[in-house]
């Protein structure tokens, strides 16, 4: 199948963080604009300010609609005209509102079929809160706005591993109550489907981590492994999904056992992501699996501590763009492969005179 050059919508994230810096650094290389047609949803004034303060030279062209986007350049759609004070490293409601306007316009254009995939720069989850955004992150927002009733799965990916989460942005005190057999089974199913269609892995092998230290030590440290996690694994294996565990997280990552699996399902945010970020350095990507929309982002936050200093490493954002392109193309290949399945037919089995059904 011939690959088309897809339109990638890009949100500018929090104006007081490193969003514009990693975006402008990424598209300073002409090669990036040869791989896709980038459409940045932002503010020309804010972008110009960041470019000047950081001594960057990346140019962009203003357009009114994604259909006007040109190949070979960074295209920008202005999402608001008002002045916004940019105070590097400082959270503000104005910056959060600007991030929301960018995200809303990008999602609207995606739903209208005007962009193919979405790459989001980091937001401040506190400053973006409003009557229009009452979520703990992009994942939950996109599940409602562009999920079409499907459930999202957060996957952190790098060349080393792919780590998915059963629970995402929850207080630690609420984690155990949110670990259920049904939820684990559902997340395994979404993970398995994503590994097949988004990453072209024909028979994925998934490792499932325990919740308690040492897998609960036979009930001494908790019974979730015996009562919830192990039954969920067994139920999914009966359905033909290759999943294994539960594994204690410390030994699993410390001994490099993750290298034997295509995906790792962690029970909660820091259990999986602390190890992931320690091992994946600057090339990690956050991918929202399970939804019709392809959305990726860098695996770091707004980085207020280095905002405005020119020190931000753009590699994670660049990898997020690469991943969005690859995943979108893989989905098209997967759709084409299963678009016209052979009908089940019956034919004679020779001298036995019986029939068998084949595809």
mmCIF file of C-alpha atoms in Angstrom:
data_model
loop_
_atom_site.group_PDB
_atom_site.id
_atom_site.type_symbol
_atom_site.label_atom_id
_atom_site.label_comp_id
_atom_site.label_asym_id
_atom_site.label_seq_id
_atom_site.Cartn_x
_atom_site.Cartn_y
_atom_site.Cartn_z
ATOM 1 C CA UNK A 1 0.000 0.000 0.000
ATOM 2 C CA UNK A 2 1.357 3.415 -0.929
ATOM 3 C CA UNK A 3 1.975 5.558 2.108
ATOM 4 C CA UNK A 4 0.569 9.066 1.981
ATOM 5 C CA UNK A 5 2.120 12.061 3.684
ATOM 6 C CA UNK A 6 -0.169 12.536 6.629
ATOM 7 C CA UNK A 7 -1.224 15.729 8.389
ATOM 8 C CA UNK A 8 0.001 15.770 11.963
ATOM 9 C CA UNK A 9 -1.804 18.164 14.301
ATOM 10 C CA UNK A 10 0.475 19.570 17.000
ATOM 11 C CA UNK A 11 -0.704 21.359 20.148
ATOM 12 C CA UNK A 12 1.595 23.891 21.782
ATOM 13 C CA UNK A 13 0.947 22.862 25.384
ATOM 14 C CA UNK A 14 1.731 25.160 28.304
ATOM 15 C CA UNK A 15 3.187 28.463 27.092
ATOM 16 C CA UNK A 16 5.411 28.814 30.150
ATOM 17 C CA UNK A 17 7.010 25.396 29.718
ATOM 18 C CA UNK A 18 9.255 23.828 27.074
ATOM 19 C CA UNK A 19 6.509 23.057 24.529
ATOM 20 C CA UNK A 20 7.431 25.635 21.918
ATOM 21 C CA UNK A 21 11.122 24.978 22.440
ATOM 22 C CA UNK A 22 10.917 21.258 21.625
ATOM 23 C CA UNK A 23 8.488 21.897 18.750
ATOM 24 C CA UNK A 24 10.651 24.554 17.102
ATOM 25 C CA UNK A 25 13.831 22.548 17.642
ATOM 26 C CA UNK A 26 12.201 19.452 16.140
ATOM 27 C CA UNK A 27 11.076 21.231 12.984
ATOM 28 C CA UNK A 28 14.328 23.124 12.559
ATOM 29 C CA UNK A 29 15.369 20.083 10.511
ATOM 30 C CA UNK A 30 13.875 20.103 6.987
ATOM 31 C CA UNK A 31 13.735 16.305 7.051
ATOM 32 C CA UNK A 32 10.889 16.430 9.588
ATOM 33 C CA UNK A 33 8.695 18.364 7.175
ATOM 34 C CA UNK A 34 9.456 15.834 4.467
ATOM 35 C CA UNK A 35 8.007 12.981 6.541
ATOM 36 C CA UNK A 36 4.650 14.587 7.305
ATOM 37 C CA UNK A 37 2.667 17.806 6.950
ATOM 38 C CA UNK A 38 2.838 19.428 10.399
ATOM 39 C CA UNK A 39 -0.011 21.697 11.500
ATOM 40 C CA UNK A 40 0.766 23.563 14.711
ATOM 41 C CA UNK A 41 -2.202 24.844 16.702
ATOM 42 C CA UNK A 42 -0.917 27.822 18.608
ATOM 43 C CA UNK A 43 -0.176 31.511 18.767
ATOM 44 C CA UNK A 44 2.089 33.320 16.284
ATOM 45 C CA UNK A 45 2.916 35.897 18.972
ATOM 46 C CA UNK A 46 3.846 33.230 21.511
ATOM 47 C CA UNK A 47 5.863 31.249 18.977
ATOM 48 C CA UNK A 48 7.752 34.360 17.886
ATOM 49 C CA UNK A 49 8.491 35.260 21.500
ATOM 50 C CA UNK A 50 9.864 31.789 22.254
ATOM 51 C CA UNK A 51 11.886 31.781 19.059
ATOM 52 C CA UNK A 52 13.475 35.140 19.906
ATOM 53 C CA UNK A 53 14.159 34.369 23.562
ATOM 54 C CA UNK A 54 15.730 31.005 22.720
ATOM 55 C CA UNK A 55 17.669 32.204 19.654
ATOM 56 C CA UNK A 56 15.938 29.704 17.377
ATOM 57 C CA UNK A 57 15.511 30.176 13.633
ATOM 58 C CA UNK A 58 12.643 27.810 12.783
ATOM 59 C CA UNK A 59 10.156 29.466 10.446
ATOM 60 C CA UNK A 60 6.431 28.800 10.231
ATOM 61 C CA UNK A 61 3.660 29.748 7.813
ATOM 62 C CA UNK A 62 0.266 30.977 8.965
ATOM 63 C CA UNK A 63 -2.803 29.213 7.568
ATOM 64 C CA UNK A 64 -6.503 29.332 8.390
ATOM 65 C CA UNK A 65 -7.409 25.677 7.847
ATOM 66 C CA UNK A 66 -5.510 22.371 7.669
ATOM 67 C CA UNK A 67 -6.473 22.017 3.996
ATOM 68 C CA UNK A 68 -4.195 24.989 3.299
ATOM 69 C CA UNK A 69 -1.171 23.290 4.880
ATOM 70 C CA UNK A 70 1.812 23.032 2.580
ATOM 71 C CA UNK A 71 4.426 20.309 2.413
ATOM 72 C CA UNK A 72 7.982 21.107 3.355
ATOM 73 C CA UNK A 73 7.171 23.648 6.079
ATOM 74 C CA UNK A 74 5.799 24.076 9.572
ATOM 75 C CA UNK A 75 2.229 25.339 9.224
ATOM 76 C CA UNK A 76 0.482 27.207 12.032
ATOM 77 C CA UNK A 77 -3.181 27.851 12.789
ATOM 78 C CA UNK A 78 -3.751 30.719 15.218
ATOM 79 C CA UNK A 79 -6.070 29.583 18.031
ATOM 80 C CA UNK A 80 -6.358 32.921 19.811
ATOM 81 C CA UNK A 81 -5.409 36.548 19.262
ATOM 82 C CA UNK A 82 -5.276 37.923 22.784
ATOM 83 C CA UNK A 83 -1.993 38.740 24.482
ATOM 84 C CA UNK A 84 -0.791 36.165 26.997
ATOM 85 C CA UNK A 85 1.985 36.925 29.437
ATOM 86 C CA UNK A 86 4.711 34.327 29.152
ATOM 87 C CA UNK A 87 6.621 33.920 32.384
ATOM 88 C CA UNK A 88 8.930 30.951 31.903
ATOM 89 C CA UNK A 89 8.672 28.375 34.646
ATOM 90 C CA UNK A 90 5.588 29.877 36.281
ATOM 91 C CA UNK A 91 2.140 28.310 36.163
ATOM 92 C CA UNK A 92 -0.721 30.619 35.208
ATOM 93 C CA UNK A 93 -4.427 30.250 34.386
ATOM 94 C CA UNK A 94 -3.868 32.215 31.147
ATOM 95 C CA UNK A 95 -1.246 29.778 29.935
ATOM 96 C CA UNK A 96 -3.508 26.863 30.862
ATOM 97 C CA UNK A 97 -6.388 28.416 28.923
ATOM 98 C CA UNK A 98 -4.144 28.893 25.885
ATOM 99 C CA UNK A 99 -3.183 25.215 26.055
ATOM 100 C CA UNK A 100 -6.849 24.223 26.147
ATOM 101 C CA UNK A 101 -7.746 26.400 23.140
ATOM 102 C CA UNK A 102 -5.009 24.704 21.124
ATOM 103 C CA UNK A 103 -6.173 21.234 22.144
ATOM 104 C CA UNK A 104 -9.843 21.966 21.478
ATOM 105 C CA UNK A 105 -9.191 23.257 17.963
ATOM 106 C CA UNK A 106 -6.938 20.318 17.113
ATOM 107 C CA UNK A 107 -9.507 17.773 18.313
ATOM 108 C CA UNK A 108 -12.264 19.579 16.426
ATOM 109 C CA UNK A 109 -10.247 19.413 13.199
ATOM 110 C CA UNK A 110 -9.466 15.740 13.800
ATOM 111 C CA UNK A 111 -13.158 14.930 14.238
ATOM 112 C CA UNK A 112 -13.873 16.785 10.998
ATOM 113 C CA UNK A 113 -11.285 14.672 9.189
ATOM 114 C CA UNK A 114 -8.909 17.592 8.576
ATOM 115 C CA UNK A 115 -5.880 16.099 10.349
ATOM 116 C CA UNK A 116 -4.853 12.470 10.599
ATOM 117 C CA UNK A 117 -3.071 12.224 13.943
ATOM 118 C CA UNK A 118 -2.221 14.318 16.970
ATOM 119 C CA UNK A 119 1.022 15.066 18.822
ATOM 120 C CA UNK A 120 0.581 17.025 22.033
ATOM 121 C CA UNK A 121 3.156 19.160 23.829
ATOM 122 C CA UNK A 122 3.070 18.948 27.642
ATOM 123 C CA UNK A 123 0.365 20.708 29.650
ATOM 124 C CA UNK A 124 0.196 21.727 33.291
ATOM 125 C CA UNK A 125 -2.650 19.566 34.574
ATOM 126 C CA UNK A 126 -3.500 22.070 37.300
ATOM 127 C CA UNK A 127 -3.529 25.320 35.320
ATOM 128 C CA UNK A 128 -5.579 23.861 32.439
ATOM 129 C CA UNK A 129 -8.485 22.902 34.722
ATOM 130 C CA UNK A 130 -11.741 24.696 33.884
ATOM 131 C CA UNK A 131 -15.400 24.006 33.187
ATOM 132 C CA UNK A 132 -14.312 22.673 29.769
ATOM 133 C CA UNK A 133 -11.424 20.564 31.075
ATOM 134 C CA UNK A 134 -12.062 18.601 34.238
ATOM 135 C CA UNK A 135 -9.657 15.752 33.586
ATOM 136 C CA UNK A 136 -6.394 14.451 35.006
ATOM 137 C CA UNK A 137 -4.641 14.561 31.638
ATOM 138 C CA UNK A 138 -4.768 14.344 27.853
ATOM 139 C CA UNK A 139 -5.612 10.624 27.958
ATOM 140 C CA UNK A 140 -8.868 11.071 29.821
ATOM 141 C CA UNK A 141 -9.861 14.148 27.805
ATOM 142 C CA UNK A 142 -9.303 12.411 24.471
ATOM 143 C CA UNK A 143 -11.175 9.324 25.647
ATOM 144 C CA UNK A 144 -14.268 11.474 26.077
ATOM 145 C CA UNK A 145 -13.846 13.837 23.135
ATOM 146 C CA UNK A 146 -12.497 11.504 20.458
ATOM 147 C CA UNK A 147 -12.911 7.998 21.857
ATOM 148 C CA UNK A 148 -16.233 7.138 20.210
ATOM 149 C CA UNK A 149 -17.133 5.116 23.287
ATOM 150 C CA UNK A 150 -13.871 3.194 23.443
ATOM 151 C CA UNK A 151 -11.537 2.976 26.419
ATOM 152 C CA UNK A 152 -8.050 4.465 26.332
ATOM 153 C CA UNK A 153 -4.854 2.725 27.372
ATOM 154 C CA UNK A 154 -1.718 4.689 28.235
ATOM 155 C CA UNK A 155 1.397 3.147 26.710
ATOM 156 C CA UNK A 156 4.914 4.469 27.242
ATOM 157 C CA UNK A 157 7.123 3.218 24.448
ATOM 158 C CA UNK A 158 10.778 3.268 23.449
ATOM 159 C CA UNK A 159 13.098 0.971 21.506
ATOM 160 C CA UNK A 160 13.628 -0.922 24.780
ATOM 161 C CA UNK A 161 10.069 -1.611 25.885
ATOM 162 C CA UNK A 162 6.384 -0.785 25.814
ATOM 163 C CA UNK A 163 4.779 -0.268 29.217
ATOM 164 C CA UNK A 164 0.999 0.054 29.624
ATOM 165 C CA UNK A 165 -0.947 0.955 32.758
ATOM 166 C CA UNK A 166 -4.033 -0.531 34.401
ATOM 167 C CA UNK A 167 -4.585 2.670 36.390
ATOM 168 C CA UNK A 168 -3.194 6.040 35.344
ATOM 169 C CA UNK A 169 -3.528 9.330 37.217
ATOM 170 C CA UNK A 170 -4.787 8.160 40.598
ATOM 171 C CA UNK A 171 -3.697 8.974 44.155
ATOM 172 C CA UNK A 172 -1.687 6.070 45.552
ATOM 173 C CA UNK A 173 -4.279 5.537 48.307
ATOM 174 C CA UNK A 174 -6.918 4.749 45.652
ATOM 175 C CA UNK A 175 -4.924 2.325 43.514
ATOM 176 C CA UNK A 176 -5.755 -1.011 45.170
ATOM 177 C CA UNK A 177 -9.504 -0.332 45.124
ATOM 178 C CA UNK A 178 -9.308 0.313 41.377
ATOM 179 C CA UNK A 179 -7.526 -2.938 40.538
ATOM 180 C CA UNK A 180 -10.223 -5.395 39.458
ATOM 181 C CA UNK A 181 -10.177 -8.609 37.444
ATOM 182 C CA UNK A 182 -12.463 -7.066 34.830
ATOM 183 C CA UNK A 183 -10.271 -3.986 34.442
ATOM 184 C CA UNK A 184 -7.081 -6.021 34.079
ATOM 185 C CA UNK A 185 -8.700 -8.256 31.469
ATOM 186 C CA UNK A 186 -9.922 -5.220 29.549
ATOM 187 C CA UNK A 187 -6.501 -3.549 29.605
ATOM 188 C CA UNK A 188 -4.792 -6.750 28.479
ATOM 189 C CA UNK A 189 -7.252 -7.032 25.606
ATOM 190 C CA UNK A 190 -6.686 -3.416 24.490
ATOM 191 C CA UNK A 191 -2.916 -3.822 24.847
ATOM 192 C CA UNK A 192 -2.936 -7.017 22.811
ATOM 193 C CA UNK A 193 -4.989 -5.424 20.018
ATOM 194 C CA UNK A 194 -2.721 -2.375 19.948
ATOM 195 C CA UNK A 195 0.457 -4.436 19.772
ATOM 196 C CA UNK A 196 -1.011 -6.256 16.784
ATOM 197 C CA UNK A 197 -2.542 -3.400 14.793
ATOM 198 C CA UNK A 198 -0.425 -0.423 15.881
ATOM 199 C CA UNK A 199 2.948 -2.183 16.053
ATOM 200 C CA UNK A 200 2.449 -5.145 13.644
ATOM 201 C CA UNK A 201 3.372 -7.793 16.215
ATOM 202 C CA UNK A 202 1.520 -10.905 15.102
ATOM 203 C CA UNK A 203 1.553 -12.852 18.401
ATOM 204 C CA UNK A 204 2.323 -10.405 21.222
ATOM 205 C CA UNK A 205 3.772 -11.622 24.512
ATOM 206 C CA UNK A 206 2.591 -9.516 27.460
ATOM 207 C CA UNK A 207 4.076 -9.536 30.955
ATOM 208 C CA UNK A 208 1.774 -8.531 33.827
ATOM 209 C CA UNK A 209 3.263 -7.036 36.987
ATOM 210 C CA UNK A 210 2.072 -7.673 40.532
ATOM 211 C CA UNK A 211 0.541 -5.012 42.749
ATOM 212 C CA UNK A 212 2.248 -5.860 46.030
ATOM 213 C CA UNK A 213 5.940 -6.332 46.809
ATOM 214 C CA UNK A 214 7.199 -9.860 46.111
ATOM 215 C CA UNK A 215 3.838 -10.738 44.512
ATOM 216 C CA UNK A 216 2.242 -10.542 47.950
ATOM 217 C CA UNK A 217 4.495 -13.213 49.517
ATOM 218 C CA UNK A 218 1.727 -15.821 49.430
ATOM 219 C CA UNK A 219 -0.777 -13.472 51.005
ATOM 220 C CA UNK A 220 1.489 -12.047 53.699
ATOM 221 C CA UNK A 221 1.746 -8.683 51.869
ATOM 222 C CA UNK A 222 -1.603 -8.750 50.106
ATOM 223 C CA UNK A 223 -3.915 -11.092 48.232
ATOM 224 C CA UNK A 224 -4.579 -9.124 45.032
ATOM 225 C CA UNK A 225 -2.188 -11.338 43.065
ATOM 226 C CA UNK A 226 -3.976 -14.562 44.040
ATOM 227 C CA UNK A 227 -7.525 -13.212 44.025
ATOM 228 C CA UNK A 228 -7.490 -10.747 41.106
ATOM 229 C CA UNK A 229 -4.387 -10.581 38.928
ATOM 230 C CA UNK A 230 -3.638 -14.290 38.426
ATOM 231 C CA UNK A 231 -7.289 -15.155 37.582
ATOM 232 C CA UNK A 232 -7.335 -12.312 35.053
ATOM 233 C CA UNK A 233 -4.178 -13.616 33.392
ATOM 234 C CA UNK A 234 -5.573 -17.141 33.241
ATOM 235 C CA UNK A 235 -8.852 -15.907 31.766
ATOM 236 C CA UNK A 236 -7.060 -14.053 28.983
ATOM 237 C CA UNK A 237 -4.774 -17.000 28.252
ATOM 238 C CA UNK A 238 -7.883 -19.143 27.771
ATOM 239 C CA UNK A 239 -8.881 -16.650 25.063
ATOM 240 C CA UNK A 240 -5.602 -17.205 23.260
ATOM 241 C CA UNK A 241 -3.739 -14.115 24.446
ATOM 242 C CA UNK A 242 -0.134 -14.773 25.428
ATOM 243 C CA UNK A 243 0.152 -13.054 28.812
ATOM 244 C CA UNK A 244 2.290 -14.108 31.750
ATOM 245 C CA UNK A 245 2.869 -13.262 35.387
ATOM 246 C CA UNK A 246 2.341 -11.680 37.762
ATOM 247 C CA UNK A 247 5.956 -10.583 38.159
ATOM 248 C CA UNK A 248 7.335 -8.486 41.048
ATOM 249 C CA UNK A 249 8.283 -5.153 39.481
ATOM 250 C CA UNK A 250 11.700 -4.731 41.103
ATOM 251 C CA UNK A 251 13.174 -8.004 39.928
ATOM 252 C CA UNK A 252 11.381 -7.819 36.594
ATOM 253 C CA UNK A 253 13.098 -4.602 35.561
ATOM 254 C CA UNK A 254 16.293 -5.090 37.569
ATOM 255 C CA UNK A 255 17.050 -8.463 35.979
ATOM 256 C CA UNK A 256 16.105 -7.322 32.462
ATOM 257 C CA UNK A 257 13.217 -9.777 32.156
ATOM 258 C CA UNK A 258 11.316 -7.118 30.173
ATOM 259 C CA UNK A 259 13.554 -7.883 27.174
ATOM 260 C CA UNK A 260 11.693 -11.174 26.685
ATOM 261 C CA UNK A 261 8.293 -9.534 26.170
ATOM 262 C CA UNK A 262 6.611 -7.292 23.602
ATOM 263 C CA UNK A 263 4.696 -5.377 26.261
ATOM 264 C CA UNK A 264 4.556 -4.908 30.012
ATOM 265 C CA UNK A 265 1.318 -4.176 31.887
ATOM 266 C CA UNK A 266 1.921 -2.306 35.153
ATOM 267 C CA UNK A 267 -0.721 -1.894 37.818
ATOM 268 C CA UNK A 268 -0.155 1.815 38.442
ATOM 269 C CA UNK A 269 1.623 4.897 37.095
ATOM 270 C CA UNK A 270 4.908 5.042 38.991
ATOM 271 C CA UNK A 271 5.348 1.269 39.095
ATOM 272 C CA UNK A 272 5.821 1.146 35.351
ATOM 273 C CA UNK A 273 6.970 4.642 34.470
ATOM 274 C CA UNK A 274 9.725 5.067 37.042
ATOM 275 C CA UNK A 275 11.575 2.110 35.545
ATOM 276 C CA UNK A 276 10.645 3.084 31.999
ATOM 277 C CA UNK A 277 12.001 6.610 32.270
ATOM 278 C CA UNK A 278 15.145 5.467 34.061
ATOM 279 C CA UNK A 279 15.921 3.015 31.258
ATOM 280 C CA UNK A 280 14.648 4.913 28.227
ATOM 281 C CA UNK A 281 16.580 8.153 28.726
ATOM 282 C CA UNK A 282 15.366 10.822 26.247
ATOM 283 C CA UNK A 283 13.632 8.737 23.582
ATOM 284 C CA UNK A 284 10.422 7.758 25.355
ATOM 285 C CA UNK A 285 6.998 8.417 23.848
ATOM 286 C CA UNK A 286 3.553 8.466 25.439
ATOM 287 C CA UNK A 287 0.959 6.827 23.174
ATOM 288 C CA UNK A 288 -2.780 6.798 23.834
ATOM 289 C CA UNK A 289 -3.852 3.377 22.568
ATOM 290 C CA UNK A 290 -7.344 1.950 22.221
ATOM 291 C CA UNK A 291 -8.952 5.011 20.625
ATOM 292 C CA UNK A 292 -9.707 5.784 16.967
ATOM 293 C CA UNK A 293 -7.429 8.830 17.155
ATOM 294 C CA UNK A 294 -3.660 8.326 17.011
ATOM 295 C CA UNK A 295 -2.196 10.540 19.713
ATOM 296 C CA UNK A 296 1.377 10.652 20.945
ATOM 297 C CA UNK A 297 3.393 13.019 23.113
ATOM 298 C CA UNK A 298 6.869 13.268 24.617
ATOM 299 C CA UNK A 299 7.252 11.363 27.866
ATOM 300 C CA UNK A 300 8.215 14.454 29.851
ATOM 301 C CA UNK A 301 6.227 17.299 31.381
ATOM 302 C CA UNK A 302 6.339 21.073 31.108
ATOM 303 C CA UNK A 303 9.844 21.137 32.647
ATOM 304 C CA UNK A 304 9.429 24.507 34.331
ATOM 305 C CA UNK A 305 12.901 24.182 35.874
ATOM 306 C CA UNK A 306 14.609 24.579 32.484
ATOM 307 C CA UNK A 307 11.909 26.494 30.566
ATOM 308 C CA UNK A 308 13.294 29.464 28.662
ATOM 309 C CA UNK A 309 16.917 28.376 29.113
ATOM 310 C CA UNK A 310 17.356 26.605 25.776
ATOM 311 C CA UNK A 311 18.293 23.380 27.548
ATOM 312 C CA UNK A 312 15.297 21.215 26.593
ATOM 313 C CA UNK A 313 16.104 18.060 24.630
ATOM 314 C CA UNK A 314 13.695 17.733 21.712
ATOM 315 C CA UNK A 315 14.415 14.069 20.990
ATOM 316 C CA UNK A 316 11.379 12.734 22.860
ATOM 317 C CA UNK A 317 9.113 15.103 20.934
ATOM 318 C CA UNK A 318 10.763 14.107 17.652
ATOM 319 C CA UNK A 319 10.243 10.444 18.514
ATOM 320 C CA UNK A 320 6.581 11.235 19.250
ATOM 321 C CA UNK A 321 6.187 12.589 15.713
ATOM 322 C CA UNK A 322 7.879 9.515 14.256
ATOM 323 C CA UNK A 323 5.649 7.247 16.342
ATOM 324 C CA UNK A 324 2.448 9.008 15.250
ATOM 325 C CA UNK A 325 3.412 8.562 11.598
ATOM 326 C CA UNK A 326 4.361 4.895 12.034
ATOM 327 C CA UNK A 327 1.288 3.967 14.068
ATOM 328 C CA UNK A 328 -1.073 5.706 11.648
ATOM 329 C CA UNK A 329 0.513 3.892 8.699
ATOM 330 C CA UNK A 330 0.442 0.561 10.538
ATOM 331 C CA UNK A 331 -3.279 0.987 11.171
ATOM 332 C CA UNK A 332 -3.920 1.584 7.483
ATOM 333 C CA UNK A 333 -1.980 -1.548 6.582
ATOM 334 C CA UNK A 334 -3.923 -3.516 9.204
ATOM 335 C CA UNK A 335 -7.256 -2.195 7.913
ATOM 336 C CA UNK A 336 -6.360 -3.088 4.336
ATOM 337 C CA UNK A 337 -5.202 -6.567 5.337
ATOM 338 C CA UNK A 338 -8.569 -7.356 6.959
ATOM 339 C CA UNK A 339 -10.826 -5.278 4.716
ATOM 340 C CA UNK A 340 -11.993 -8.162 2.518
ATOM 341 C CA UNK A 341 -11.658 -11.463 4.385
ATOM 342 C CA UNK A 342 -12.330 -14.622 2.407
ATOM 343 C CA UNK A 343 -15.794 -16.010 2.935
ATOM 344 C CA UNK A 344 -16.137 -19.336 4.687
ATOM 345 C CA UNK A 345 -16.919 -21.956 2.099
ATOM 346 C CA UNK A 346 -17.502 -25.681 2.099
ATOM 347 C CA UNK A 347 -15.744 -28.077 -0.234
ATOM 348 C CA UNK A 348 -15.639 -31.827 -0.706
ATOM 349 C CA UNK A 349 -12.957 -33.733 1.206
ATOM 350 C CA UNK A 350 -12.229 -36.240 -1.529
ATOM 351 C CA UNK A 351 -13.109 -39.862 -1.075
ATOM 352 C CA UNK A 352 -14.426 -39.372 2.470
ATOM 353 C CA UNK A 353 -17.306 -37.369 1.105
ATOM 354 C CA UNK A 354 -17.269 -35.038 4.112
ATOM 355 C CA UNK A 355 -17.088 -31.294 4.216
ATOM 356 C CA UNK A 356 -14.828 -28.847 5.979
ATOM 357 C CA UNK A 357 -15.018 -25.097 6.266
ATOM 358 C CA UNK A 358 -12.071 -23.023 5.298
ATOM 359 C CA UNK A 359 -11.313 -19.342 4.984
#
